[in-house]
Short mmCIF file of C-alpha atoms in Angstrom, two decimals:
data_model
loop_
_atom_site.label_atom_id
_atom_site.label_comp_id
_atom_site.label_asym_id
_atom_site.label_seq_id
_atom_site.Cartn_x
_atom_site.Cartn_y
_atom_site.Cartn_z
CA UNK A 1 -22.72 37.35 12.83
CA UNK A 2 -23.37 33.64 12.33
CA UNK A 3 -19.77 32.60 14.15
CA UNK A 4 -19.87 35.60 17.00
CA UNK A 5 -23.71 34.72 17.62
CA UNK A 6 -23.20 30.97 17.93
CA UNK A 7 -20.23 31.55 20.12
CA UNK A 8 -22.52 33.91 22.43
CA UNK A 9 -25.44 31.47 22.81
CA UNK A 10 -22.45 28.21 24.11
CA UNK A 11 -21.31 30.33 26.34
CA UNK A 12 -24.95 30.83 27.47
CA UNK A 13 -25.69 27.75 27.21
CA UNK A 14 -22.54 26.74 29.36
CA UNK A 15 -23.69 29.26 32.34
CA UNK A 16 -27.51 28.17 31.93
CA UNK A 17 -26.32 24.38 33.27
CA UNK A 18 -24.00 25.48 35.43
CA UNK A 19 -26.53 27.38 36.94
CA UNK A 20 -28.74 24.59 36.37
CA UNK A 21 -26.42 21.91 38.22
CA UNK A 22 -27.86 21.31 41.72
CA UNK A 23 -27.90 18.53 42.70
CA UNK A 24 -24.48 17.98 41.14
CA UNK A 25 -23.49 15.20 43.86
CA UNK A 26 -22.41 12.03 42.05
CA UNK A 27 -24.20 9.09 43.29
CA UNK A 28 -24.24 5.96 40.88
CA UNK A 29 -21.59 3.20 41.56
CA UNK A 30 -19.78 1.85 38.50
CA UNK A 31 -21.01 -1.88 38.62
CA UNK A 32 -18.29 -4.18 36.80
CA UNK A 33 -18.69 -6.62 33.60
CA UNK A 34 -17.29 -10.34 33.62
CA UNK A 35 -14.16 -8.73 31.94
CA UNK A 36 -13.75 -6.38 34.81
CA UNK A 37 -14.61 -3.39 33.01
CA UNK A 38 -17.49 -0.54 34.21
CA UNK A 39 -20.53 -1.83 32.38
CA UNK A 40 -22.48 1.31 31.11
CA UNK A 41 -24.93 2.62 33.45
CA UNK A 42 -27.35 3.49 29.96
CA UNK A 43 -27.05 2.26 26.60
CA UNK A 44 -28.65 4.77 24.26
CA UNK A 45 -29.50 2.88 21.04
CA UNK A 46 -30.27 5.37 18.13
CA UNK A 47 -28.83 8.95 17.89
CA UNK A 48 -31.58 10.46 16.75
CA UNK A 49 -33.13 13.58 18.41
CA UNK A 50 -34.67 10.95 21.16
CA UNK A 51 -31.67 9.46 22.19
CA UNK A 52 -29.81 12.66 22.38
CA UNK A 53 -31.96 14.24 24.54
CA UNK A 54 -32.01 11.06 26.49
CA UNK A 55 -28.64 11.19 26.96
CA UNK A 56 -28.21 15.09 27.86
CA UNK A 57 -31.48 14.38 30.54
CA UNK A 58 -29.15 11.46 32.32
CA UNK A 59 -25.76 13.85 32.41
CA UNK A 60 -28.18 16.55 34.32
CA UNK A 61 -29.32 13.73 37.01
CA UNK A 62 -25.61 12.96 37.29
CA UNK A 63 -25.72 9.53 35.39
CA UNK A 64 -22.52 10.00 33.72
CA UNK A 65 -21.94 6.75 32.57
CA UNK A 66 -24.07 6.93 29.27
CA UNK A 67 -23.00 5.98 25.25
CA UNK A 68 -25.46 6.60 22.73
CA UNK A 69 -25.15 4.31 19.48
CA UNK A 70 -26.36 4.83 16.04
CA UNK A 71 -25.82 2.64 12.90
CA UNK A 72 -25.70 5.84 10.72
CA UNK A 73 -22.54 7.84 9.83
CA UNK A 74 -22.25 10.92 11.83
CA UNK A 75 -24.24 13.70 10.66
CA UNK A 76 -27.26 11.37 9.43
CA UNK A 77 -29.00 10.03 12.43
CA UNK A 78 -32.59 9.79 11.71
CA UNK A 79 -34.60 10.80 8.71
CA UNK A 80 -33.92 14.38 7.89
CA UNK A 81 -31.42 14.15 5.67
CA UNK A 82 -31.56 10.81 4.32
CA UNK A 83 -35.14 9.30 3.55
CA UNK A 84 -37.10 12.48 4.61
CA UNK A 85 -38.27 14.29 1.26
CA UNK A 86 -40.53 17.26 3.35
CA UNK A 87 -39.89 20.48 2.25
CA UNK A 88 -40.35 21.37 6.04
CA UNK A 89 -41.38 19.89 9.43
CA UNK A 90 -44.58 18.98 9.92
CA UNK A 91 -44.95 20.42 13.47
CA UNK A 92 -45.08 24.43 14.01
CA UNK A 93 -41.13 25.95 14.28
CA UNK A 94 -41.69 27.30 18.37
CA UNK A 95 -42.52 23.63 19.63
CA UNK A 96 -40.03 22.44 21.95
CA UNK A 97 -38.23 19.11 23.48
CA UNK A 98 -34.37 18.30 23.10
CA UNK A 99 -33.06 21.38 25.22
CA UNK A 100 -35.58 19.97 28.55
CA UNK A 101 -36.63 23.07 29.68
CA UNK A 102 -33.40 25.30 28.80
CA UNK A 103 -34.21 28.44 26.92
CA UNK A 104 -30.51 28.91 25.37
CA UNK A 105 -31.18 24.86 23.99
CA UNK A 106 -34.09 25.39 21.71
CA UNK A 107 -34.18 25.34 18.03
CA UNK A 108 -35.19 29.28 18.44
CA UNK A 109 -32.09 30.22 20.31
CA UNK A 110 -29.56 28.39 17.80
CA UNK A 111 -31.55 29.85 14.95
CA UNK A 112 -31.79 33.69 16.17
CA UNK A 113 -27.99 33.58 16.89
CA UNK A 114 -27.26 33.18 13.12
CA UNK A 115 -30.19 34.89 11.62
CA UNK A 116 -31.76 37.38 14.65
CA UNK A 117 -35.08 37.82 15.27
CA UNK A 118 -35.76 39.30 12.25
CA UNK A 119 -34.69 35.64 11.00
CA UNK A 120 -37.06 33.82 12.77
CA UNK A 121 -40.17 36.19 12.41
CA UNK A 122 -39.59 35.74 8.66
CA UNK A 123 -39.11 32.16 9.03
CA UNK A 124 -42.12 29.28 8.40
CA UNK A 125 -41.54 26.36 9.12
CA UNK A 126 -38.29 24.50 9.86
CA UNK A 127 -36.62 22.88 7.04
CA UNK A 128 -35.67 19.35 7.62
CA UNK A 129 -31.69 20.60 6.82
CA UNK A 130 -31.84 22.69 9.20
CA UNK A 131 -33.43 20.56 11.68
CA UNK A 132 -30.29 18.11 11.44
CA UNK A 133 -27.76 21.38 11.62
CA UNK A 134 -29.09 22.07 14.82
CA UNK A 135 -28.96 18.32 15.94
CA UNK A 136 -25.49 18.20 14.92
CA UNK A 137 -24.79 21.44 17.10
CA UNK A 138 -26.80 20.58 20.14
CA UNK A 139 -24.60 17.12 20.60
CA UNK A 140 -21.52 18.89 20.03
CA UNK A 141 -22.43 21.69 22.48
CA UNK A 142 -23.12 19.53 25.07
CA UNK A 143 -20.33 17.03 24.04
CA UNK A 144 -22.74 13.82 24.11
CA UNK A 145 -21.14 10.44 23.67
CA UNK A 146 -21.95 8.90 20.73
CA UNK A 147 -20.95 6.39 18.90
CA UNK A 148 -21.97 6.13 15.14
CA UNK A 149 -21.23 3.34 12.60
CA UNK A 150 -22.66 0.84 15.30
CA UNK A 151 -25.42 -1.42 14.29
CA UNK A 152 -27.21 -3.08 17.14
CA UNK A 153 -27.18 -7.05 16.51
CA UNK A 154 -28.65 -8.24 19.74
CA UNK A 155 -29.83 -7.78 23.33
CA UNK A 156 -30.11 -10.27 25.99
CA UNK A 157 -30.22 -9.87 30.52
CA UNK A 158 -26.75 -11.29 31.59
CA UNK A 159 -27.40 -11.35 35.43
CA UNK A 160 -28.25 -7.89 36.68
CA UNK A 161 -26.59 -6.32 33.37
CA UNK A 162 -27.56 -6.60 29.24
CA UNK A 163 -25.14 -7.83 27.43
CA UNK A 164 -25.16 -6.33 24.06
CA UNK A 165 -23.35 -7.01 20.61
CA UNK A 166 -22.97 -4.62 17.77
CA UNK A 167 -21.17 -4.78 14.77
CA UNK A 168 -19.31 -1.58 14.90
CA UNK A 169 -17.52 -0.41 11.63
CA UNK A 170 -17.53 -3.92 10.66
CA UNK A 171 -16.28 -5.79 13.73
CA UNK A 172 -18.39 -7.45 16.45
CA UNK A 173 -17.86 -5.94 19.54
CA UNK A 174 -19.65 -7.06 23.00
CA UNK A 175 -20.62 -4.53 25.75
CA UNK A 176 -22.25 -4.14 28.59
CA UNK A 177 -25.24 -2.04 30.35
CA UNK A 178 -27.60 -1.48 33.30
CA UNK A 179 -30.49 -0.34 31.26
CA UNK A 180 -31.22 0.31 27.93
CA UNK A 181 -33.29 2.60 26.26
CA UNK A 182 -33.99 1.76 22.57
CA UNK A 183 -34.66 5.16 20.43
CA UNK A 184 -34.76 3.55 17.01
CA UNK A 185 -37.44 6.06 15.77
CA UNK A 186 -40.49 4.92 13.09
CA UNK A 187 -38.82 1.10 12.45
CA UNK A 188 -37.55 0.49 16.01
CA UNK A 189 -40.84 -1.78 16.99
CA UNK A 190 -41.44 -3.57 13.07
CA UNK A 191 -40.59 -2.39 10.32
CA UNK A 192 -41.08 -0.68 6.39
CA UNK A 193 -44.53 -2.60 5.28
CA UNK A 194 -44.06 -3.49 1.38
CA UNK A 195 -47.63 -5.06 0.53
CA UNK A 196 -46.60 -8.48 -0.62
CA UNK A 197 -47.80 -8.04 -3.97
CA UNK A 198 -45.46 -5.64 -4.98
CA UNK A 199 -42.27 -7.13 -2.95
CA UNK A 200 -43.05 -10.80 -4.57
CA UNK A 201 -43.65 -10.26 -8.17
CA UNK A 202 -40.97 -7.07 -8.82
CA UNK A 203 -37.30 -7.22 -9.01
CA UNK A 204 -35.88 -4.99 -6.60
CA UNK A 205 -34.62 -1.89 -8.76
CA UNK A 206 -38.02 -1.43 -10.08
CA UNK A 207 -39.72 -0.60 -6.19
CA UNK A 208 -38.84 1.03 -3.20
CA UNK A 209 -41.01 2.29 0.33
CA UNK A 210 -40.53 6.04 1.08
CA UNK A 211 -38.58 5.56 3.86
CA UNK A 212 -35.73 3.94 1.69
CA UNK A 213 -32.96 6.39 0.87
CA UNK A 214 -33.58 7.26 -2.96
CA UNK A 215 -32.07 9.85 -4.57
CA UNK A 216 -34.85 11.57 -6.38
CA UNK A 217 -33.13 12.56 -9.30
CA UNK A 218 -32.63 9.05 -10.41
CA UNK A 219 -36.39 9.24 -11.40
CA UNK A 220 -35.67 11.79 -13.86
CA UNK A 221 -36.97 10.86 -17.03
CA UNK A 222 -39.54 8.52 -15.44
CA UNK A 223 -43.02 7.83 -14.86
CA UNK A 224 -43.76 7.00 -10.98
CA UNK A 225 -46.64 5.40 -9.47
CA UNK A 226 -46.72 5.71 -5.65
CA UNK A 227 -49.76 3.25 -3.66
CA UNK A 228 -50.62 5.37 -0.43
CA UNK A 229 -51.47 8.73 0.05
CA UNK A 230 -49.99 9.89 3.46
CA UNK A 231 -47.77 13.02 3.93
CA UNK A 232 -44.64 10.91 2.22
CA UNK A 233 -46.53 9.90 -0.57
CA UNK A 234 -46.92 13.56 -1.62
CA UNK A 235 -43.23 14.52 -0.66
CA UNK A 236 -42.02 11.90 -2.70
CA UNK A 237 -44.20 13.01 -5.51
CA UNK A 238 -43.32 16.19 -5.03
CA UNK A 239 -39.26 15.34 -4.65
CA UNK A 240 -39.50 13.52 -7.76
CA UNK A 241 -41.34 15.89 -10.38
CA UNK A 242 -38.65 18.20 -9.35
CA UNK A 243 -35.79 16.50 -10.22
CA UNK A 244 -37.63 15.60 -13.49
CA UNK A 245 -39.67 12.84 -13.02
CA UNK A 246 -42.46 12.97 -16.09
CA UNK A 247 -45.16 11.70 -14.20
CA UNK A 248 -46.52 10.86 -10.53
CA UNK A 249 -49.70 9.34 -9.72
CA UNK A 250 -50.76 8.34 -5.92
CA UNK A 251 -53.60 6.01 -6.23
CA UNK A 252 -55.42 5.05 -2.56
CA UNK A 253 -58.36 3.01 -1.13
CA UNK A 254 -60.35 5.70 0.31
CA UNK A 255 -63.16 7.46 -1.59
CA UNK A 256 -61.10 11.16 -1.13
CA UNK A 257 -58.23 11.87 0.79
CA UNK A 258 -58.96 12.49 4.42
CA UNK A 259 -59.50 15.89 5.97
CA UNK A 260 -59.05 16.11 9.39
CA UNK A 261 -55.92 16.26 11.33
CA UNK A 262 -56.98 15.16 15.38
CA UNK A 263 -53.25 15.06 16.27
CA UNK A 264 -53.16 18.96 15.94
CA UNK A 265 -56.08 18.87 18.44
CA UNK A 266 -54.04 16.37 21.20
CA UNK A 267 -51.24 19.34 21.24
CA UNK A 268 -52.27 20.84 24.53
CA UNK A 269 -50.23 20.03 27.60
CA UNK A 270 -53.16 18.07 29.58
CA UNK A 271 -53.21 15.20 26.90
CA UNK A 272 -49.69 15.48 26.08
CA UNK A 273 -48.00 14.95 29.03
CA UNK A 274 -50.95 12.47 30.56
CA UNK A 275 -52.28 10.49 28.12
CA UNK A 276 -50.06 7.01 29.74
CA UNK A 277 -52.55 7.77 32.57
CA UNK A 278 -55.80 7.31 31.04
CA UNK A 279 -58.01 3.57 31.30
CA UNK A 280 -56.55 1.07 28.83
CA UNK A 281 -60.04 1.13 27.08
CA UNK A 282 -59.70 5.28 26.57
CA UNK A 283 -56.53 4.70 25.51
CA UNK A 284 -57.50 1.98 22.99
CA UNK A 285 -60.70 3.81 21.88
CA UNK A 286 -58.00 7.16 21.18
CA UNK A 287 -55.75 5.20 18.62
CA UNK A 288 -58.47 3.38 17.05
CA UNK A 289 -60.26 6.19 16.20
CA UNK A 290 -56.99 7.31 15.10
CA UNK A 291 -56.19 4.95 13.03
CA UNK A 292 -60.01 5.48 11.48
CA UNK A 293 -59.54 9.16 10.66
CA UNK A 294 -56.29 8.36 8.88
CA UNK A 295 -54.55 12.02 8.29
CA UNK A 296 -54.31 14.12 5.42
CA UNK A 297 -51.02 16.05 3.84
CA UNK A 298 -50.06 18.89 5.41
CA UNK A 299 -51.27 21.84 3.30
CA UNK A 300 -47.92 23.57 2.17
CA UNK A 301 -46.57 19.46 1.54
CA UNK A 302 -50.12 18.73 -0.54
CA UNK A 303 -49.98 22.23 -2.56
CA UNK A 304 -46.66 21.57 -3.20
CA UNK A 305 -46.87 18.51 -4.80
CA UNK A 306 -50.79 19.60 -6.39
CA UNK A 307 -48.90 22.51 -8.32
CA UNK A 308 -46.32 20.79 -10.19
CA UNK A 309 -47.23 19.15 -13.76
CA UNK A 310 -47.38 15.52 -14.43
CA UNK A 311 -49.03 15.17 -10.67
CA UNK A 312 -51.78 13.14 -10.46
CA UNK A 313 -54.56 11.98 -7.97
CA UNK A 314 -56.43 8.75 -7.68
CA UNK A 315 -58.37 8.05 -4.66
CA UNK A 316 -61.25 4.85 -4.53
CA UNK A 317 -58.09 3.18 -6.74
CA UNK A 318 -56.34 -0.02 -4.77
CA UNK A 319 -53.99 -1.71 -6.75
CA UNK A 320 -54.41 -5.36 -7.39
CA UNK A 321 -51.34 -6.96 -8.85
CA UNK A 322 -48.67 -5.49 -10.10
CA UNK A 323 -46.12 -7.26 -12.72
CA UNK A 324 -42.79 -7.10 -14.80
CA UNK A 325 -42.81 -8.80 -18.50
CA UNK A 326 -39.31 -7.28 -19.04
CA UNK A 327 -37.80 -6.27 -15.68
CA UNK A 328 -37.54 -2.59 -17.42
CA UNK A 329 -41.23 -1.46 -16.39
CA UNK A 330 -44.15 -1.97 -13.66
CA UNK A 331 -48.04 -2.80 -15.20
CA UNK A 332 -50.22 -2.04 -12.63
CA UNK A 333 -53.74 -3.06 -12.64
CA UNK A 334 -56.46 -1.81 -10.14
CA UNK A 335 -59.33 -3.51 -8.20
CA UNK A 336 -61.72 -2.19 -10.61
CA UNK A 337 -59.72 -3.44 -13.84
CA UNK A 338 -57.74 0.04 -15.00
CA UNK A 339 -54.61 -0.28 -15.86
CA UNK A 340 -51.62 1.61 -15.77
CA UNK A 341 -47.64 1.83 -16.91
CA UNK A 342 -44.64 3.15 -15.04
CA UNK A 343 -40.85 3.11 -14.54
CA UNK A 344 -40.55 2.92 -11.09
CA UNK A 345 -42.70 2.35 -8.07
CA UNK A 346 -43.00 3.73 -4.57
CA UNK A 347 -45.11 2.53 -1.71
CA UNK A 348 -45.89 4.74 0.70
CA UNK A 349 -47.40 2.11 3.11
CA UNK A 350 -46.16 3.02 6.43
CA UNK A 351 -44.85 0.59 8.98
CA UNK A 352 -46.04 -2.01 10.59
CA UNK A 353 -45.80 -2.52 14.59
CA UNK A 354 -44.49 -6.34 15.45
CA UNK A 355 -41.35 -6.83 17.57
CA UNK A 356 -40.87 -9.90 15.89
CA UNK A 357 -39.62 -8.49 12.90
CA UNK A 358 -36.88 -7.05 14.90
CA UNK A 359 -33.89 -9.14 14.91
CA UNK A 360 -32.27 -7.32 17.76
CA UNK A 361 -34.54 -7.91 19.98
CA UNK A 362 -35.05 -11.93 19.30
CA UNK A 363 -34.10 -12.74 22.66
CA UNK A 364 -36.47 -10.35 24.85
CA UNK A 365 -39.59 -10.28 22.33
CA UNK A 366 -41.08 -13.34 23.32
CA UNK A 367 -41.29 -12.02 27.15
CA UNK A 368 -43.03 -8.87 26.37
CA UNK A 369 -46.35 -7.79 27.17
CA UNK A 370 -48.20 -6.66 24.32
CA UNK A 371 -51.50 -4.96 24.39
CA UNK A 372 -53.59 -8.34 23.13
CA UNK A 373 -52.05 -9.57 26.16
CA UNK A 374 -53.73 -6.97 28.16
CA UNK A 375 -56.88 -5.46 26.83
CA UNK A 376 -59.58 -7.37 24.79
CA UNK A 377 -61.64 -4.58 22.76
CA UNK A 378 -65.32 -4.26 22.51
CA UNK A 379 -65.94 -5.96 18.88
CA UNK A 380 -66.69 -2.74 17.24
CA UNK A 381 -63.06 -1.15 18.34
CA UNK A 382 -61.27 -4.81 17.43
CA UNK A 383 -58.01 -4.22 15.52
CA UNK A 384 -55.14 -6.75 15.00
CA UNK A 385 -52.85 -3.89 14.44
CA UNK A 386 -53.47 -2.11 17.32
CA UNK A 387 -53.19 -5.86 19.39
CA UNK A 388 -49.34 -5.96 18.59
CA UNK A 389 -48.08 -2.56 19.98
CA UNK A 390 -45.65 -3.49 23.00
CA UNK A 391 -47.63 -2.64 26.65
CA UNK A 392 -45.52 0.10 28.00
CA UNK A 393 -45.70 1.24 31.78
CA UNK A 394 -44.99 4.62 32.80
CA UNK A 395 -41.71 5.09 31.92
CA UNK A 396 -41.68 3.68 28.69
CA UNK A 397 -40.52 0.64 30.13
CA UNK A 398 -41.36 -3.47 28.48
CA UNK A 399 -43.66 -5.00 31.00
CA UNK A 400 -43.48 -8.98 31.59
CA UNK A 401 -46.09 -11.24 29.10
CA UNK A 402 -45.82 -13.28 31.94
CA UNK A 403 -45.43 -11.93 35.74
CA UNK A 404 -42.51 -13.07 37.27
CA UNK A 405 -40.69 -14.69 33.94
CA UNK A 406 -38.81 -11.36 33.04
CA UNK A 407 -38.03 -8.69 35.88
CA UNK A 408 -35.17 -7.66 33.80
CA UNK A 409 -37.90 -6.28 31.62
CA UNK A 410 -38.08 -3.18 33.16
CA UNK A 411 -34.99 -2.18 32.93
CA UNK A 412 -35.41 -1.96 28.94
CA UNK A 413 -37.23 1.52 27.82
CA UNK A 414 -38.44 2.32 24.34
CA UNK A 415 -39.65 5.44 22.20
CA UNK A 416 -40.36 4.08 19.07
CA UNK A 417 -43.32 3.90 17.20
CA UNK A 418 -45.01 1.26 19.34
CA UNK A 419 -44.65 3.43 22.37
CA UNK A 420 -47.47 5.41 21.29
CA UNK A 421 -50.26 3.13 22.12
CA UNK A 422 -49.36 3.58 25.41
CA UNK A 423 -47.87 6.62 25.61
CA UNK A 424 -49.55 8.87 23.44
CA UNK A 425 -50.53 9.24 19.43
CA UNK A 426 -47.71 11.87 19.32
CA UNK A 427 -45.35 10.05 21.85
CA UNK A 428 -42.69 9.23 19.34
CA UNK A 429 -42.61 12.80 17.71
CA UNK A 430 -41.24 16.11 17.81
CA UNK A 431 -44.74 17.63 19.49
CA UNK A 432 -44.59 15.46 22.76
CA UNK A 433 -40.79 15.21 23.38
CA UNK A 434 -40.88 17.80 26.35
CA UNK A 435 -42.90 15.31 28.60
CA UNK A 436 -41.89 11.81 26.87
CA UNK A 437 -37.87 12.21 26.97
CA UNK A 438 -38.17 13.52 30.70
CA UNK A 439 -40.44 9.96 31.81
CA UNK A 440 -37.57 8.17 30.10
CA UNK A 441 -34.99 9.95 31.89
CA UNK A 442 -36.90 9.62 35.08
CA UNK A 443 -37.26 5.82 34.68
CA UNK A 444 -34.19 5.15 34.00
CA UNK A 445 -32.81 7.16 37.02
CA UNK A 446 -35.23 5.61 39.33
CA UNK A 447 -34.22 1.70 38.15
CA UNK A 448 -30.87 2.90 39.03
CA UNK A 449 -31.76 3.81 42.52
CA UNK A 450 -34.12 1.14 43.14
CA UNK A 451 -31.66 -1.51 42.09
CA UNK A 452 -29.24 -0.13 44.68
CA UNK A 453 -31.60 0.47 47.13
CA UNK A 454 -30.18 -1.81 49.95
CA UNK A 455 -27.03 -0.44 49.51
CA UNK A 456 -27.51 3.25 49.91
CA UNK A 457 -29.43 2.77 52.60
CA UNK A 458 -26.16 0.42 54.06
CA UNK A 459 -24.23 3.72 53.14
CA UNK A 460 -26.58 5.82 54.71
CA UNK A 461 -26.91 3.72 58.00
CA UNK A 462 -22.87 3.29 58.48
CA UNK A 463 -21.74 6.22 57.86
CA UNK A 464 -21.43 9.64 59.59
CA UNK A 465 -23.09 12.78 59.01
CA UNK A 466 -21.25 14.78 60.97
CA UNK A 467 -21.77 18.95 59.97
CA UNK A 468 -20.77 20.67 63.14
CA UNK A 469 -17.39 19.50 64.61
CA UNK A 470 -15.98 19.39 68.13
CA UNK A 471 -13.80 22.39 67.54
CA UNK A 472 -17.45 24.16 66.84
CA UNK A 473 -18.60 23.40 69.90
CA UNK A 474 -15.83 23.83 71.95
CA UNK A 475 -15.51 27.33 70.43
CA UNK A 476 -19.21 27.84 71.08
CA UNK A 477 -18.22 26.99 74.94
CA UNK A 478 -15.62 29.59 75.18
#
């Protein structure tokens, strides 16, 4: 059934955007490079589920011109199969985003052609695996252009184009584009925050963050403490145990883990899709409050990891320092004096939010508007974190730092984790890609236009529009 189901739904899926095509008039001139080539007309950095619906969103408005790049090896663009340790995803299996509105595009669809609707009844959650099989089908179905193996190495305006260099497989290779949108998912705006007690006083085999690609069973044997007690702190607790770890303890600031979960309460389509329009000081007062709540563990990720032996809590516990006498194993010692022995340790600290830390983007950085620039907090709601997110119009798009110094600016999008400031708490995941992708889309089709403005309009005014001919009329005569 799997083959003969799968087969079905592409050919549905063919007829759904055929049927789907209008307007299917091309319209966007190829503008040329110094070399004399077509620069791209969208560069889609990361191939994660962002930039691939990106891409397909451009295709339907008839921007053909579009290459998506990703630094991973096909098959292991984003987190699901590499760094991700969840036993399944944390939002509910029906939510949708990459297919943009078409039915025979959803996760659903691909899944019920293999396993029927029995399949999916029966079916939780979606496992991360699975998640990545039907990313891997969606950008063959729709035969996206992507290039993987290409590592992003730096963006700066050249004239009315970016020019852009990547090390690709190893060489450096220069290209050009008209816009960019930069999909670089949880790390694309900072990056993996190691607490600088751990990352200066450990060699590096004896530490790692969650979001580093560890194979769990090289913990077998071992005693693991993890500082942080987020939804990735328990996975990796959890992955670990399994594949024999003897111990894991997760040891936090707060008195008890938090209990309340207020991004399941944004999920309704009024905040979703217009959150970007609310005051700056709503917006500010949202994420700070946000930020205050912290969120718990999903329950299936936190029973999970509560059932297995050798799992351990301890909340009110910050660590203090952390050393190596031998280089073989981690003391830790607490704020309140305890102190503790492992193998190996993970921290499970998150990211942090700075472009600066962004090498890629050392060129364009300096000229972007970030929300310090714009919006100074009542001193209750102050937050130096919350002061370095990028300030994102409408489509996504970097706004100037300084008006005037950087109209190329908005010509740059971004979905990463410092889009959600502005764009929403869940901006940057699965729950709020049906209304997120679509403003990128529409931005970038509308710089496009805009930039080309005086000549359609020279198009327009010069040409003919002629619909009925002389032979019409002269027929209509006789």
């Amino acid at each position: 059934m799997t083959q003969t189901g799968l087969a079905a739904l592409e050919q549905r899926v063919s007829r759904d955007l055929e049927f789907l095509s209008y307007p299917d008039k091309p319209w966007v001139e190829p503008v040329r490079t110094p070399d004399g080539s077509a620069a791209l007309d969208c560069a889609v950095i990361g191939g994660g589920q962002f930039g691939l619906a990106v891409a397909f969103g451009l295709r339907r408005e008839k921007v053909g011109n579009v290459t998506v790049f990703d630094r991973s090896a096909a098959g292991r663009e984003g987190p699901w199969v590499t760094f991700a340790r969840m036993s399944m995803l944390r939002t509910p299996k029906d939510r949708t985003g990459p297919d943009l509105g078409i039915g025979s595009l959803t996760f659903r669809a691909w899944y019920e052609a293999q396993h029927g609707r029995d399949g999916w009844e029966r079916l939780n959650r979606i496992p991360p695996a699975r998640w990545m099989d039907y990313l891997r089908w969606y950008r063959a179905v729709l035969k996206l252009d992507v290039r993987n193996d290409a590592d992003l190495r730096n963006i700066e305006p050249a004239g009315e184009l970016f020019r852009l260099t990547f090390d690709i497989a190893g060489r450096e290779t220069i290209l050009h584009a008209r816009t960019v949108v930069l999909a670089t998912g949880a790390e694309g705006s900072g990056d993996r925050y190691v607490p600088p007690f751990i990352a200066d006083n450990l060699p590096k085999h004896l530490y790692a963050h969650t979001n580093d690609a560890i194979d769990p069973a090289e913990l077998k044997g071992k005693r693991l403490g993890i500082l942080g007690a987020g939804a990735s702190a328990f996975d990796y607790a959890a992955a670990a145990l399994e594949a024999g770890a003897t111990e894991a303890r997760l040891f936090f600031r707060r008195k008890s883990l938090p209990m309340q979960n207020p991004r399941r309460w944004m999920e309704f389509s009024g905040f979703l899709a217009h959150y970007p329009e609310l005051p700056d000081a709503q917006r500010w007062a949202y994420m700070h409050r946000l930020y205050d709540i912290s969120q718990p563990p999903p329950v299936p990720t936190f029973q999970r990891a509560t059932a297995l032996p050798g799992f351990a809590l301890h909340p009110g516990t910050p660590w203090q320092r952390v050393s190596s006498p031998d280089a073989k194993i981690v003391e830790v010692e607490t704020a309140a004096g305890a102190r503790f022995t492992f193998d190996y340790i993970m921290a499970a600290t998150g990211m942090v939010v700075d472009l600066a830390l962004r090498p890629e983007l050392a060129k364009i950085a300096p000229h972007v508007a970030l929300w310090g620039d714009r919006y100074t907090p009542p001193a209750e709601f102050a937050d130096h974190r919350l002061a370095k997110f990028p300030y994102l119009g409408r489509y996504c798009d970097f706004q100037e730092k300084t008006p005037g110094a950087a109209p190329w600016l908005s010509r740059i999008f971004t979905i990463t984790r410092g889009a959600t400031m502005s764009m929403g708490p869940s901006a940057a995941s699965n729950s709020n890609m049906k209304y997120t992708a679509p403003r990128i889309v529409s931005g970038v089709v509308r710089r496009l236009f805009l930039d080309r403005a005086d000549e359609f309009y020279k198009a327009f005014s010069e040409s003919e529009h002629n619909e009925l001919q002389a032979a019409h009329v002269q027929a209509a005569r006789a």
